[in-house]
Every structure is written in C-alpha cells, then in structure tokens.
XYZ file of C-alpha atoms in Angstrom:
640
model
C -21.251 2.585 -18.499
C -18.474 4.851 -16.688
C -18.938 7.531 -19.647
C -16.731 9.898 -17.573
C -13.976 7.692 -16.594
C -13.454 6.609 -20.513
C -13.932 9.879 -22.074
C -10.575 11.377 -23.408
C -9.290 14.547 -22.198
C -6.010 16.798 -22.827
C -3.370 17.711 -20.255
C -1.671 20.543 -21.874
C -1.597 19.762 -25.570
C -1.265 16.194 -24.777
C -4.408 14.165 -25.063
C -5.059 10.914 -22.693
C -7.271 8.217 -23.895
C -9.213 8.030 -20.461
C -9.287 9.924 -17.187
C -7.453 7.371 -15.234
C -3.754 8.238 -14.076
C -1.283 6.000 -12.155
C 0.581 8.289 -9.816
C 3.928 8.171 -8.360
C 5.031 5.508 -5.797
C 8.612 4.561 -4.729
C 8.994 0.890 -5.782
C 12.951 0.089 -5.264
C 12.958 -1.455 -8.575
C 15.324 0.783 -10.412
C 19.127 0.233 -10.359
C 21.050 1.932 -7.578
C 22.932 3.889 -10.456
C 19.605 5.527 -11.547
C 19.376 3.555 -14.477
C 15.955 1.611 -15.158
C 15.878 -2.368 -14.990
C 13.635 -4.924 -16.168
C 11.976 -5.272 -13.173
C 11.313 -1.416 -12.894
C 9.942 -1.403 -16.698
C 7.991 -4.651 -16.434
C 6.211 -3.278 -13.243
C 5.063 -0.157 -15.418
C 4.542 -2.023 -18.520
C 1.972 -4.140 -17.229
C -0.212 -0.998 -16.189
C 0.268 0.308 -19.697
C -0.956 -2.940 -21.077
C -3.926 -2.573 -18.704
C -5.198 0.426 -20.279
C -4.269 3.411 -18.015
C -4.016 6.705 -19.796
C -0.696 8.069 -18.083
C 2.009 6.477 -15.779
C 3.671 8.731 -13.372
C 7.012 7.404 -12.232
C 8.262 7.532 -8.651
C 10.411 10.488 -7.745
C 13.591 10.812 -9.902
C 16.245 12.606 -8.244
C 17.703 15.573 -9.837
C 20.978 15.172 -8.025
C 22.906 11.882 -6.984
C 22.966 13.533 -3.298
C 19.119 14.132 -2.904
C 17.602 10.915 -2.437
C 15.257 9.770 0.232
C 15.723 6.005 -0.643
C 18.226 3.834 -2.668
C 17.525 2.158 -6.078
C 15.474 5.085 -7.365
C 15.528 6.250 -11.092
C 17.565 9.210 -11.799
C 18.027 11.793 -14.397
C 20.989 13.720 -13.017
C 23.336 12.869 -15.483
C 23.105 12.629 -19.122
C 24.313 9.219 -19.067
C 21.410 7.977 -17.680
C 18.941 9.279 -20.562
C 19.556 5.982 -22.926
C 18.095 3.488 -20.278
C 15.177 5.746 -19.494
C 14.752 6.066 -23.428
C 14.355 2.225 -23.481
C 11.970 2.398 -20.632
C 9.483 5.091 -22.206
C 9.851 3.218 -25.647
C 8.174 0.183 -23.994
C 5.582 2.180 -22.061
C 4.534 3.907 -25.406
C 4.418 0.374 -27.295
C 1.975 -0.892 -24.437
C -0.099 1.937 -24.918
C 0.273 4.626 -22.190
C 1.626 8.065 -21.847
C 4.438 8.369 -19.307
C 5.354 11.430 -16.936
C 8.854 11.806 -15.262
C 8.502 13.253 -11.487
C 11.576 14.726 -10.556
C 12.423 15.980 -6.965
C 14.899 16.722 -4.277
C 14.419 15.464 -0.812
C 15.860 18.342 0.890
C 16.147 17.849 4.491
C 14.753 14.383 3.828
C 18.205 12.955 2.244
C 20.194 11.414 4.729
C 23.928 11.748 4.786
C 24.309 7.681 5.425
C 22.631 7.324 1.947
C 24.019 10.229 -0.122
C 27.420 10.954 1.058
C 26.762 14.508 1.790
C 25.016 16.470 4.562
C 21.149 17.157 3.700
C 20.521 21.087 2.703
C 17.124 22.713 3.205
C 15.346 25.978 2.988
C 16.175 26.407 6.775
C 18.154 24.505 9.461
C 14.968 22.739 10.639
C 15.398 18.956 11.577
C 13.080 16.160 10.596
C 11.904 13.585 13.205
C 12.872 11.002 10.160
C 16.438 11.881 9.652
C 18.988 12.120 12.436
C 20.967 15.273 11.105
C 19.845 18.739 11.195
C 20.130 20.310 7.374
C 22.355 23.294 6.203
C 20.384 26.376 5.182
C 20.636 26.787 1.311
C 22.342 29.801 0.233
C 20.671 32.053 -2.456
C 23.589 30.821 -4.806
C 22.993 27.197 -4.108
C 18.873 27.721 -4.627
C 19.773 29.000 -8.131
C 21.945 25.893 -8.875
C 19.118 23.447 -7.773
C 16.895 25.531 -10.108
C 19.191 24.688 -12.678
C 19.536 21.087 -11.703
C 15.585 20.553 -12.099
C 15.515 22.395 -15.279
C 18.071 20.164 -16.517
C 16.522 16.751 -15.131
C 13.268 17.999 -16.846
C 15.452 18.348 -20.324
C 16.717 14.893 -19.936
C 13.459 13.512 -19.314
C 12.051 15.253 -22.459
C 14.943 13.690 -24.404
C 14.345 10.396 -22.877
C 10.924 10.092 -24.501
C 8.872 11.083 -21.478
C 5.639 12.727 -22.460
C 5.524 15.087 -19.375
C 7.389 16.097 -16.283
C 5.704 16.534 -12.780
C 7.579 18.520 -10.263
C 7.247 16.820 -6.844
C 6.157 19.451 -4.568
C 4.578 17.719 -1.589
C 4.941 15.102 1.111
C 7.760 17.037 2.901
C 10.232 17.247 0.061
C 12.405 20.299 -1.072
C 9.919 22.281 -3.065
C 7.202 21.484 -0.231
C 9.727 22.776 2.365
C 9.895 26.102 0.811
C 6.133 26.250 0.888
C 5.488 25.333 4.379
C 5.942 27.824 7.255
C 6.931 24.887 9.463
C 10.229 24.170 7.264
C 11.003 27.625 6.142
C 12.144 30.319 8.265
C 14.008 32.477 6.058
C 13.737 36.305 6.008
C 14.925 36.731 2.528
C 13.011 36.959 -0.570
C 12.551 32.981 -0.458
C 10.769 32.815 2.730
C 8.518 35.103 4.874
C 4.951 35.732 3.386
C 3.427 32.980 1.267
C 4.372 34.753 -1.681
C 7.943 34.452 -0.739
C 7.649 30.950 0.350
C 6.270 30.157 -3.227
C 9.227 31.966 -4.999
C 11.338 28.831 -5.198
C 8.656 26.429 -6.735
C 7.473 29.561 -9.394
C 11.278 30.219 -10.325
C 11.630 26.151 -10.944
C 8.541 25.853 -13.056
C 9.796 28.924 -15.071
C 13.138 27.402 -15.511
C 11.773 23.945 -16.565
C 9.515 25.727 -18.913
C 12.158 27.239 -20.381
C 14.280 24.041 -20.730
C 11.443 21.767 -22.255
C 9.425 24.681 -24.322
C 6.194 25.928 -24.311
C 4.134 22.986 -25.496
C 5.392 20.475 -23.324
C 3.096 19.058 -20.478
C 4.411 20.243 -17.067
C 2.698 19.317 -13.709
C 3.209 19.880 -10.159
C 2.232 17.819 -7.341
C 0.799 19.395 -4.364
C 0.108 18.446 -0.693
C -3.173 20.357 -0.528
C -3.421 20.068 3.365
C -0.595 18.930 5.302
C -2.889 17.538 8.195
C 0.201 18.418 10.604
C -0.060 21.421 13.186
C 1.163 24.738 11.471
C 1.352 22.839 7.986
C -0.271 23.867 4.923
C -3.867 24.693 4.729
C -6.595 24.718 2.147
C -6.335 28.122 2.197
C -2.708 28.101 1.656
C -2.884 25.629 -1.246
C -5.265 27.832 -2.919
C -2.792 30.531 -3.405
C -0.245 27.979 -3.976
C -1.970 26.273 -6.990
C -2.922 29.818 -8.378
C 1.080 30.898 -8.407
C 1.989 27.432 -9.944
C -0.430 28.079 -12.687
C 0.562 31.534 -13.535
C 4.243 30.397 -13.380
C 3.524 28.046 -16.016
C 2.088 24.633 -15.093
C -0.323 22.880 -17.213
C -2.062 20.550 -14.273
C -2.079 20.485 -10.594
C -1.854 16.811 -9.043
C -3.768 17.267 -5.747
C -1.778 14.964 -2.970
C -2.125 15.539 0.682
C 0.087 14.813 3.670
C 3.318 15.498 4.773
C 6.470 13.451 6.971
C 4.749 14.825 10.234
C 1.408 13.095 9.135
C 2.671 10.268 6.702
C -0.526 8.385 7.187
C -2.382 11.091 5.245
C -0.107 10.621 2.023
C -1.088 7.143 1.798
C -4.466 6.410 3.677
C -5.134 2.995 4.816
C -8.327 0.922 4.624
C -9.324 2.507 8.152
C -9.652 5.889 6.320
C -12.497 6.896 4.375
C -12.465 6.490 0.437
C -12.002 9.204 -1.797
C -11.571 11.521 1.363
C -9.757 13.936 -0.337
C -11.682 14.837 -3.500
C -13.341 17.841 -2.023
C -9.736 19.208 -1.462
C -9.356 18.802 -5.161
C -12.475 20.446 -5.762
C -11.714 23.374 -4.091
C -8.381 23.689 -6.141
C -10.456 23.264 -9.282
C -12.402 26.188 -8.149
C -9.587 28.586 -8.391
C -7.436 27.543 -11.269
C -8.034 26.995 -14.787
C -5.793 23.891 -15.615
C -6.669 20.281 -15.178
C -6.890 19.100 -11.565
C -5.661 15.470 -10.636
C -7.475 13.996 -7.544
C -6.073 10.987 -5.451
C -6.680 9.303 -2.264
C -8.156 5.929 -1.550
C -10.218 5.958 -5.048
C -9.816 2.321 -5.411
C -12.920 1.513 -7.776
C -14.025 2.388 -11.232
C -17.486 3.479 -10.216
C -15.911 5.564 -7.168
C -13.695 7.238 -9.785
C -16.291 7.781 -12.447
C -18.360 9.564 -9.617
C -15.703 11.787 -8.735
C -15.374 12.899 -12.232
C -19.411 13.097 -12.627
C -19.507 15.617 -9.586
C -16.945 17.936 -11.148
C -14.533 17.363 -8.338
C -11.510 16.842 -10.712
C -10.796 16.430 -14.250
C -8.478 13.134 -13.954
C -8.193 10.607 -11.025
C -5.086 9.107 -9.722
C -5.346 5.452 -8.415
C -1.796 4.261 -7.394
C -2.759 1.204 -4.949
C -5.741 0.477 -7.238
C -3.164 -0.098 -10.036
C -0.803 -2.109 -7.734
C -3.736 -4.517 -6.980
C -4.474 -4.779 -10.291
C -2.690 -3.272 -13.262
C -5.735 -4.474 -15.738
C -8.299 -2.447 -13.743
C -9.181 -0.122 -16.639
C -9.317 -2.975 -19.336
C -11.614 -5.062 -17.188
C -13.710 -2.132 -16.274
C -14.160 -1.144 -20.008
C -15.005 -4.281 -21.137
C -17.577 -5.258 -18.075
C -15.461 -7.418 -16.168
C -15.779 -5.826 -12.748
C -15.947 -8.899 -10.835
C -12.547 -9.981 -12.052
C -10.764 -6.663 -10.603
C -8.777 -7.401 -7.780
C -9.200 -4.576 -5.354
C -6.816 -2.681 -3.084
C -7.712 -3.638 0.544
C -5.901 -0.893 2.212
C -3.449 -2.974 4.099
C -0.242 -1.045 2.947
C 1.444 -4.323 3.443
C 3.147 -4.758 0.274
C 3.695 -1.229 -0.743
C 4.264 1.086 1.947
C 5.576 -1.752 4.345
C 7.936 -3.329 1.677
C 9.368 0.321 1.577
C 9.458 0.440 5.516
C 11.257 -2.867 5.323
C 13.774 -1.752 2.651
C 12.611 -4.573 0.666
C 11.194 -4.180 -3.168
C 7.497 -3.040 -3.653
C 4.920 -5.771 -3.999
C 1.192 -6.166 -2.901
C -0.779 -8.550 -0.731
C -3.653 -8.987 -3.108
C -1.171 -9.304 -6.283
C 2.071 -11.264 -5.370
C 3.145 -10.691 -9.163
C 3.542 -6.968 -8.735
C 7.048 -6.488 -8.411
C 7.751 -9.890 -9.385
C 6.600 -9.676 -12.993
C 10.159 -10.097 -14.543
C 10.944 -13.448 -11.930
C 7.522 -15.008 -11.963
C 6.176 -15.727 -15.328
C 2.762 -17.471 -15.664
C 3.375 -19.804 -18.007
C 1.396 -22.673 -19.649
C 2.343 -26.063 -18.109
C 4.301 -28.275 -20.750
C 2.388 -31.254 -18.827
C -0.902 -30.359 -17.382
C -1.198 -32.262 -13.963
C -3.628 -33.464 -11.643
C -3.035 -31.180 -8.427
C -4.792 -31.587 -5.223
C -4.849 -28.549 -2.838
C -5.539 -29.115 0.942
C -6.707 -26.136 2.735
C -8.999 -23.493 1.373
C -7.658 -20.322 3.073
C -6.174 -17.566 1.127
C -3.045 -19.254 0.193
C -4.467 -22.570 -0.750
C -6.998 -20.464 -2.757
C -4.259 -18.645 -4.565
C -2.183 -21.747 -5.129
C -5.394 -23.322 -6.673
C -6.089 -20.436 -9.138
C -2.562 -20.029 -10.400
C -2.040 -23.657 -10.931
C -5.158 -23.872 -13.003
C -4.191 -20.705 -14.575
C -1.083 -22.846 -16.068
C -3.450 -25.552 -17.234
C -3.522 -27.848 -14.484
C -6.475 -29.890 -13.450
C -7.092 -28.411 -9.669
C -9.100 -29.794 -7.054
C -9.322 -27.669 -3.638
C -10.578 -29.451 -0.347
C -11.670 -27.191 2.438
C -12.436 -28.982 5.852
C -15.101 -26.151 6.783
C -18.020 -25.152 4.737
C -16.338 -21.976 3.169
C -13.423 -20.449 1.603
C -11.025 -18.121 3.187
C -9.660 -19.590 6.251
C -8.800 -17.114 9.084
C -9.183 -14.111 6.615
C -12.904 -14.195 7.004
C -12.405 -13.060 10.683
C -9.675 -10.683 9.571
C -12.345 -8.878 7.419
C -14.797 -8.379 10.428
C -13.254 -5.894 12.845
C -14.404 -2.026 12.416
C -13.543 -0.777 9.153
C -11.887 -3.996 7.715
C -15.003 -4.920 5.502
C -12.982 -4.124 2.221
C -10.899 -7.143 2.992
C -13.865 -9.459 1.793
C -13.301 -8.164 -1.780
C -10.166 -10.282 -2.043
C -12.193 -13.283 -0.938
C -14.722 -12.706 -3.725
C -12.170 -12.158 -6.316
C -10.804 -15.700 -5.445
C -14.173 -16.900 -5.612
C -14.486 -15.383 -9.318
C -11.266 -16.468 -10.370
C -11.611 -20.163 -8.990
C -14.903 -20.423 -10.973
C -13.216 -18.938 -14.151
C -10.463 -21.453 -14.337
C -12.326 -24.509 -13.356
C -11.090 -25.079 -10.246
C -13.358 -28.011 -8.629
C -13.900 -26.925 -4.891
C -14.946 -29.331 -2.222
C -16.207 -27.922 1.028
C -16.683 -29.818 4.168
C -13.891 -32.341 3.085
C -10.854 -32.746 5.427
C -8.177 -34.923 3.544
C -6.227 -37.462 5.403
C -2.750 -38.759 3.753
C -4.622 -41.943 2.980
C -7.519 -40.303 1.260
C -5.160 -37.930 -0.649
C -3.307 -41.057 -2.141
C -6.528 -42.359 -3.177
C -7.171 -39.512 -5.349
C -3.611 -40.599 -7.160
C -2.643 -36.647 -7.816
C 0.337 -35.966 -9.658
C 1.196 -33.210 -7.046
C -0.149 -32.146 -3.629
C -0.146 -28.276 -2.312
C -0.764 -28.209 1.374
C -2.007 -25.135 2.732
C -4.082 -26.523 5.804
C -3.385 -23.594 8.269
C -1.900 -23.521 11.629
C -3.573 -24.067 15.193
C -4.145 -21.396 17.573
C -1.306 -21.281 20.410
C -2.376 -22.074 23.987
C -0.050 -20.445 26.395
C 0.569 -22.519 29.647
C -1.479 -20.440 32.235
C -3.485 -22.116 34.953
C -6.726 -21.670 34.093
C -6.744 -21.497 30.187
C -8.844 -24.286 29.636
C -11.982 -22.710 31.572
C -15.143 -22.509 29.705
C -14.869 -18.659 29.885
C -11.717 -18.708 27.785
C -12.441 -18.492 24.052
C -10.540 -17.920 20.914
C -10.245 -14.613 18.900
C -11.574 -15.991 15.778
C -14.459 -17.601 17.618
C -15.191 -14.068 19.214
C -14.966 -12.480 15.501
C -17.051 -15.200 13.946
C -19.670 -15.306 16.680
C -19.138 -18.742 17.888
C -19.293 -17.932 21.390
C -20.981 -15.820 24.086
C -19.038 -13.127 25.245
C -19.525 -11.439 28.810
C -19.487 -7.882 29.698
C -15.916 -7.652 30.977
C -13.457 -9.060 28.468
C -9.796 -9.661 28.760
C -7.680 -10.210 25.763
C -4.422 -11.997 26.386
C -2.084 -10.974 23.241
C -1.810 -7.351 21.919
C -0.512 -8.393 18.377
C -2.569 -7.200 15.457
C -5.495 -9.908 16.016
C -5.647 -9.317 19.560
C -5.834 -5.593 19.394
C -8.147 -5.708 16.433
C -10.554 -8.079 18.551
C -10.529 -5.926 21.470
C -11.538 -2.981 19.149
C -14.230 -5.078 17.714
C -15.831 -5.899 21.124
C -15.083 -2.353 22.289
C -16.728 -0.563 19.350
C -19.031 -3.001 17.888
C -20.362 -5.154 20.825
C -20.011 -2.449 23.619
C -17.912 -4.449 25.955
C -15.394 -3.257 28.839
C -12.252 -4.553 27.387
C -8.633 -4.953 28.634
C -5.639 -6.129 26.675
C -2.628 -7.741 28.151
C 0.696 -7.879 26.258
C 3.992 -8.720 27.256
C 6.055 -6.813 24.835
C 6.456 -2.961 25.667
C 3.911 -2.017 22.875
C 0.868 -3.216 21.283
C 0.510 -4.063 17.640
C 4.222 -4.438 17.072
C 3.289 -6.796 13.945
C 1.283 -4.179 12.279
C 1.854 -1.423 9.677
C 2.405 1.864 11.226
C -0.420 3.806 9.488
C -3.412 1.289 10.162
C -2.187 1.075 13.459
C -2.208 4.330 14.209
C -5.973 4.540 13.269
C -6.309 1.174 15.334
C -4.885 2.907 18.532
C -6.870 5.999 18.240
C -9.944 3.567 18.348
C -8.793 1.932 21.245
C -8.436 5.151 23.266
C -11.792 6.553 21.799
C -13.443 3.363 23.184
C -11.746 3.180 26.452
C -9.921 -0.135 25.767
C -7.406 -0.724 28.701
C -3.864 -1.954 27.648
C -1.437 -3.483 30.003
C 1.932 -3.680 28.163
C 5.166 -5.483 29.613
C 2.801 -7.822 31.625
C 2.435 -11.442 31.970
C -0.844 -13.283 32.895
C -0.083 -15.917 35.951
C -3.732 -16.956 36.392
C -7.042 -17.273 34.762
C -9.833 -17.889 37.292
C -13.771 -17.850 36.748
C -14.187 -14.509 36.872
C -10.762 -12.808 36.894
C -7.496 -12.652 35.137
C -4.233 -11.993 37.407
C -1.044 -10.780 35.850
C 2.199 -9.327 36.812
C 3.526 -5.730 35.390
C 6.534 -4.323 36.709
C 6.868 -6.369 39.691
C 3.424 -5.601 40.711
C 0.435 -8.125 40.849
C -2.918 -6.937 39.203
C -6.213 -8.661 39.137
C -8.603 -7.979 36.335
C -12.162 -8.452 36.386
C -13.159 -10.778 33.719
C -16.504 -12.493 32.356
C -14.562 -13.793 29.178
C -11.120 -14.171 28.366
C -9.926 -14.247 24.802
C -6.879 -15.656 23.718
C -4.745 -13.860 20.928
C -1.394 -15.334 21.708
C -0.378 -16.129 18.099
C -0.347 -19.669 15.979
C 1.794 -22.764 16.147
C 2.464 -25.166 13.067
C 1.238 -28.688 13.071
C 3.359 -30.722 11.238
C 1.303 -34.021 11.278
C -0.391 -34.049 7.984
C 2.616 -32.681 6.207
C 4.676 -35.480 7.523
C 2.312 -37.987 6.633
C 1.632 -36.401 3.068
C 5.373 -36.688 2.499
C 5.830 -40.465 3.088
C 3.684 -40.756 -0.073
C 6.109 -40.367 -2.324
C 3.920 -37.558 -4.056
C 5.506 -34.258 -5.072
C 4.578 -31.855 -1.909
C 4.787 -28.353 -1.790
C 3.814 -26.428 1.572
C 2.444 -23.325 0.836
C 1.594 -20.139 2.957
C -0.130 -20.598 6.314
C 1.117 -24.308 6.384
C 4.078 -22.667 8.207
C 3.357 -19.109 8.918
C -0.248 -18.215 9.580
C 0.676 -14.581 10.944
C 1.667 -12.812 7.790
C -0.940 -12.487 5.320
C 1.836 -10.698 2.764
C 3.867 -13.964 3.064
C 1.105 -16.657 2.933
C -0.563 -15.304 -0.125
C 2.871 -14.855 -1.977
C 3.709 -18.639 -0.726
C 0.248 -19.716 -2.194
C 0.860 -18.008 -5.433
C 4.484 -19.528 -5.715
C 3.287 -23.006 -5.269
C 0.649 -22.401 -7.936
C 2.890 -21.408 -10.675
C 6.012 -23.855 -9.812
C 3.811 -26.941 -9.418
C-alpha cells in the first residue's frame, strides 16, 4: 500500500527514505538570539521519530536585521552554529534528514522588531508594515548575496543535510522576482531575466560556499494569486533559471503577502489544490519537484506521486496534526492518524496572536517539552462528565497514562457542539477529529456511557478517585422582547435539523457560529437570510483566511448583513432592529439565536462539595474557543 509514498528517492546526491517532507512553518519556538531551544528541538524531533524523510526548518534569517518574526532560529553568526549542531544531531538520531531554510524578509522586516529600516529591491511599501523600505544599492545587493552564502556555510557546518533558499511568500528573493515589488531599471530589474538575477547570483554564491555535492533547494511561489503578481508562465522561466544556476530541487509553494490565504489554504479550499502548478514546473525542469498545499492524507499524497505531478510531497499541517503519520500509514494504522482539519487556529492563528505554535487537534504540538505523557504512578478510577471534544480528549489522555476511565455523555453520541460545527459548507473534514477520538477511546479502553446524565449524587456513588468535568455551556439568550416565541430557534438545532426553518430567516449574532449557520441556510437550504450583529464587523472571532472564504460565500448567496445593529423586538413574522439611530424591520419566518454561550456552574458547585478531586476542563468554562477547549481537556487528562 502507498508504494509511491514509501519508495526512496534522491534529492541531489542525498537519498531520502520516502517521499514525505515537512516544509517550513514559523513556530516561534526558537530563542530570541537565534539559537535553538529544547522546545524547538522537540517539535522537530517528534516528526523525525514519526518517519518523515526530511524536515525543513522555518525561515532562518541571514542577518539579525532581516526578520519578520521574533524567536526565529538564526545563522547570521558563527556563534549560533553550536546550538544548531546539537539540533541536527538529535534529528539525525531520530531518523530524518534536516534542511535549513535561509531567508531575508526584505520589506517585510519591520523596524520595530529589527532596529533598522527595511530594505528591498525598490521603495514599494507593504500593507503589512507601516514603513516604506529603502531601495537596495548594487553594493548592498552584493553584501546580501555574500550573507546568504555565509549562512549556508554555517548550515553545512552545523550538520544540516541541505539548504533551501526561501524565494516565496513575498520575502526578499520573491520581491526581486515580482514586478509588483521590483521597479528597478538596472540589471536587477526590468525584464523577467533581470528580476531573476538576484536569485541566480545567490544560488551561485551559495553553491560555491557549500560545494557541488551539497543539496540546494529553492522555494518559489509558483502563482502569487494577487493582481500583477507572478503567474505560472513566469514561474516556468524562474524555475529553469534556478536549475541552470545550480539548485537540486524546486519546492513549489504559492501565494504572497497580498494573497496570504493562498500560502496556507484553510479547510474551505480544495485539497491538493496546487498540484497542477507543481506538475507544470516538473514539465520544464530536470530536477525533483516538491508539491505542497492541503495534502493532508497519505492516500492523497500517494495519488499525487502516482499521477506524476511531483517527485515529493510536502505536508506541513498534516505533520503538525500527527507527527507519526508516516509510521502509522506504513504500518497500516490509518484510522489512528489525526488529520489536519484546516482550521488554522493553532498554527497560523497563534503566530498572528504572537503566541507559540500549536495545533487544535494535537495540543501536544509545541508543548512536547512541557507536557510529557508519563505512566501514572498510581492508576486511578477517573470519571469524565461530558462527551464533547474536551471531555473525550481528557478521557483519552487519562487512559493513555494508565487510569481506568469512565466517560459519561448525556446525549446519544459523542462530540458535543463539534458535531454541528462540521455541518456548514466545506467543514466536513472536522468530522475526522471525532472519528479519531472514537478510535483512541476504544484503543485505550475508555468505558463510554451514552444517554447518561450525571448528578453529583450519582457521581459520588461511582466512588471515583477523580472527576473531570467537561459538561459544556448553555446557549445565551439575549433579553429581547419576543425571544421566547415558537419561531425562535437555536443555531445548533438548525444545523442538526432539529427544527423547521421558514423561507425568510434572521440570524441574531454574526460571530463564527452565526455566520456559518447563515451560510448553511443560504447555500444548502436555499433560504433568504439576514445576519444582525452588534459589532462593527461579522466573524470577529474567526481566523482571517477561513473568514475570507466564508464572507465570499455570504456575498455569493446574497446574505444581508447588518452590523452595528441591535435587535429590539421579535414579532411573529418580523424582527425589529436599530442601526445608526435608524429603526429597521426585517421580514422573518424563523429567527436563529447565535448570540454566544453562557456558563452554568450548578453541577460544578455540587461536585466541588463532594471532596473528590475535581478538574474543570474545556467547554465547562468557555465553549467558544475550540483550541482552548481541546487544550484544556488534554491538560486535564495528563494531570489527573
């Protein structure tokens, strides 16, 4: 099975044991001084043990003044080599090759972080940085070329098996390649050949620094998906120029800062959506090509290789969700693979929030050095109340530690509110997490009791050594006249088809739940839908890339949106609201409440009186944040 995926292949003169590569992603786990840390090492080491052929580090700055983020690994000084050598030794011992991705952020290197003004091919500003960069002189371009070569030399000295030049995603090399950011009229600008010159000179300088037999890759954005950006036709020429300059492989990414959603596509985007771009590059070069972009299952990855679209597949988010994916696939344990669901909460979202990298479906990611899962010194009898995703996570990890766990869920199935979250358009992959939890509950012997509501008295009769409470929250009901009418229903009931919905629908609440419910009603049920939201914008609680796709759907399916608005009355067939001191009346056969959740401490207070160790987990005190809920369930399970 997966014969293409597990066939060894060469990248330059380096043989990789299979075709699965972990591409670069910013983790914020390295030290602020550019040295590696235990957290950084463990994050990669878990993947090396998991069977990946090669790991590519996140972007390593070639200078201390060219970073986009803090806490990146660095190779701008010889003194950093020792910590990187310790890192590569651990990765090699765990069974994988490791490649250093080196970069310069150009105009995306903010002064506030780097202490110096950003420099770029041309004085063209970015919407993501407040300062217009200074145009590089020809002399400075030569200095940067030398800095790339010096960083590559250090990478080789540190034991890296290969170096990748980051020429994608709107960073410096990409800025030279794109006519949007390169307005030069000298030999480094103008024609596509001129715009390629910096890249080819860097490749040549790095090649001289590391030698002819050392593997050298370049990562390119094959299509920018931004007006005036690089096209597939451009990138065919660029890839051939890179090969002629001396690279051993083309890593085919996509997107740029103006189309950030294309760099890391969310669940709303098709899977393996860029493989044809990689195939187009493979058709014009003689070096291996790496495909990337929503390739999140081994069967899908194998099919890309079988179709001849690429020579290797890069699976970053898949490796984040389950570092052991290759081993599990090779051993026939596919049902135990935790799949990336494309939510972008723990990876891209944490970077946006300036927090360390993690994963919603694998809370151990980024925390492996802090949260060891160790056998319990004294196995306990543990009662978990609530079978939502937080409760299931707590039960799984408590059982993994050797505790005897009973999980009680008041409804007839596990999953809680997550069941409804998987129903809106393009969200079906969320179900893979519920399926994984079911497999793991069975594997670790958790006793699951459905249709089993637990009171404090019943909990005491079980005589557990510890109780984990993950009983969930109740829907918030805003104090609006008419809110108790028969035509007023909850968003969860709509998504689970528990109620009838009329033709004209008003959704009260434009957060993620309300907007996704409105999208479901308009797109799937063909209803006439309006959203009323008090805040100035809808989906303020969503991640930017998924929200972009969601808003496109709402526009396409003609959902009316009223922001900065407050509902003042719900009638039998209307909803009245105020917006900017104006009173509006909307026709409504059905009104959907999506106004958030509220905590109910009644059961928690009753359990606390039993004098049995009690841990409140996940949605017992915040049902709105999936990342937080699952993380808290996980922590409850390993600390019980």
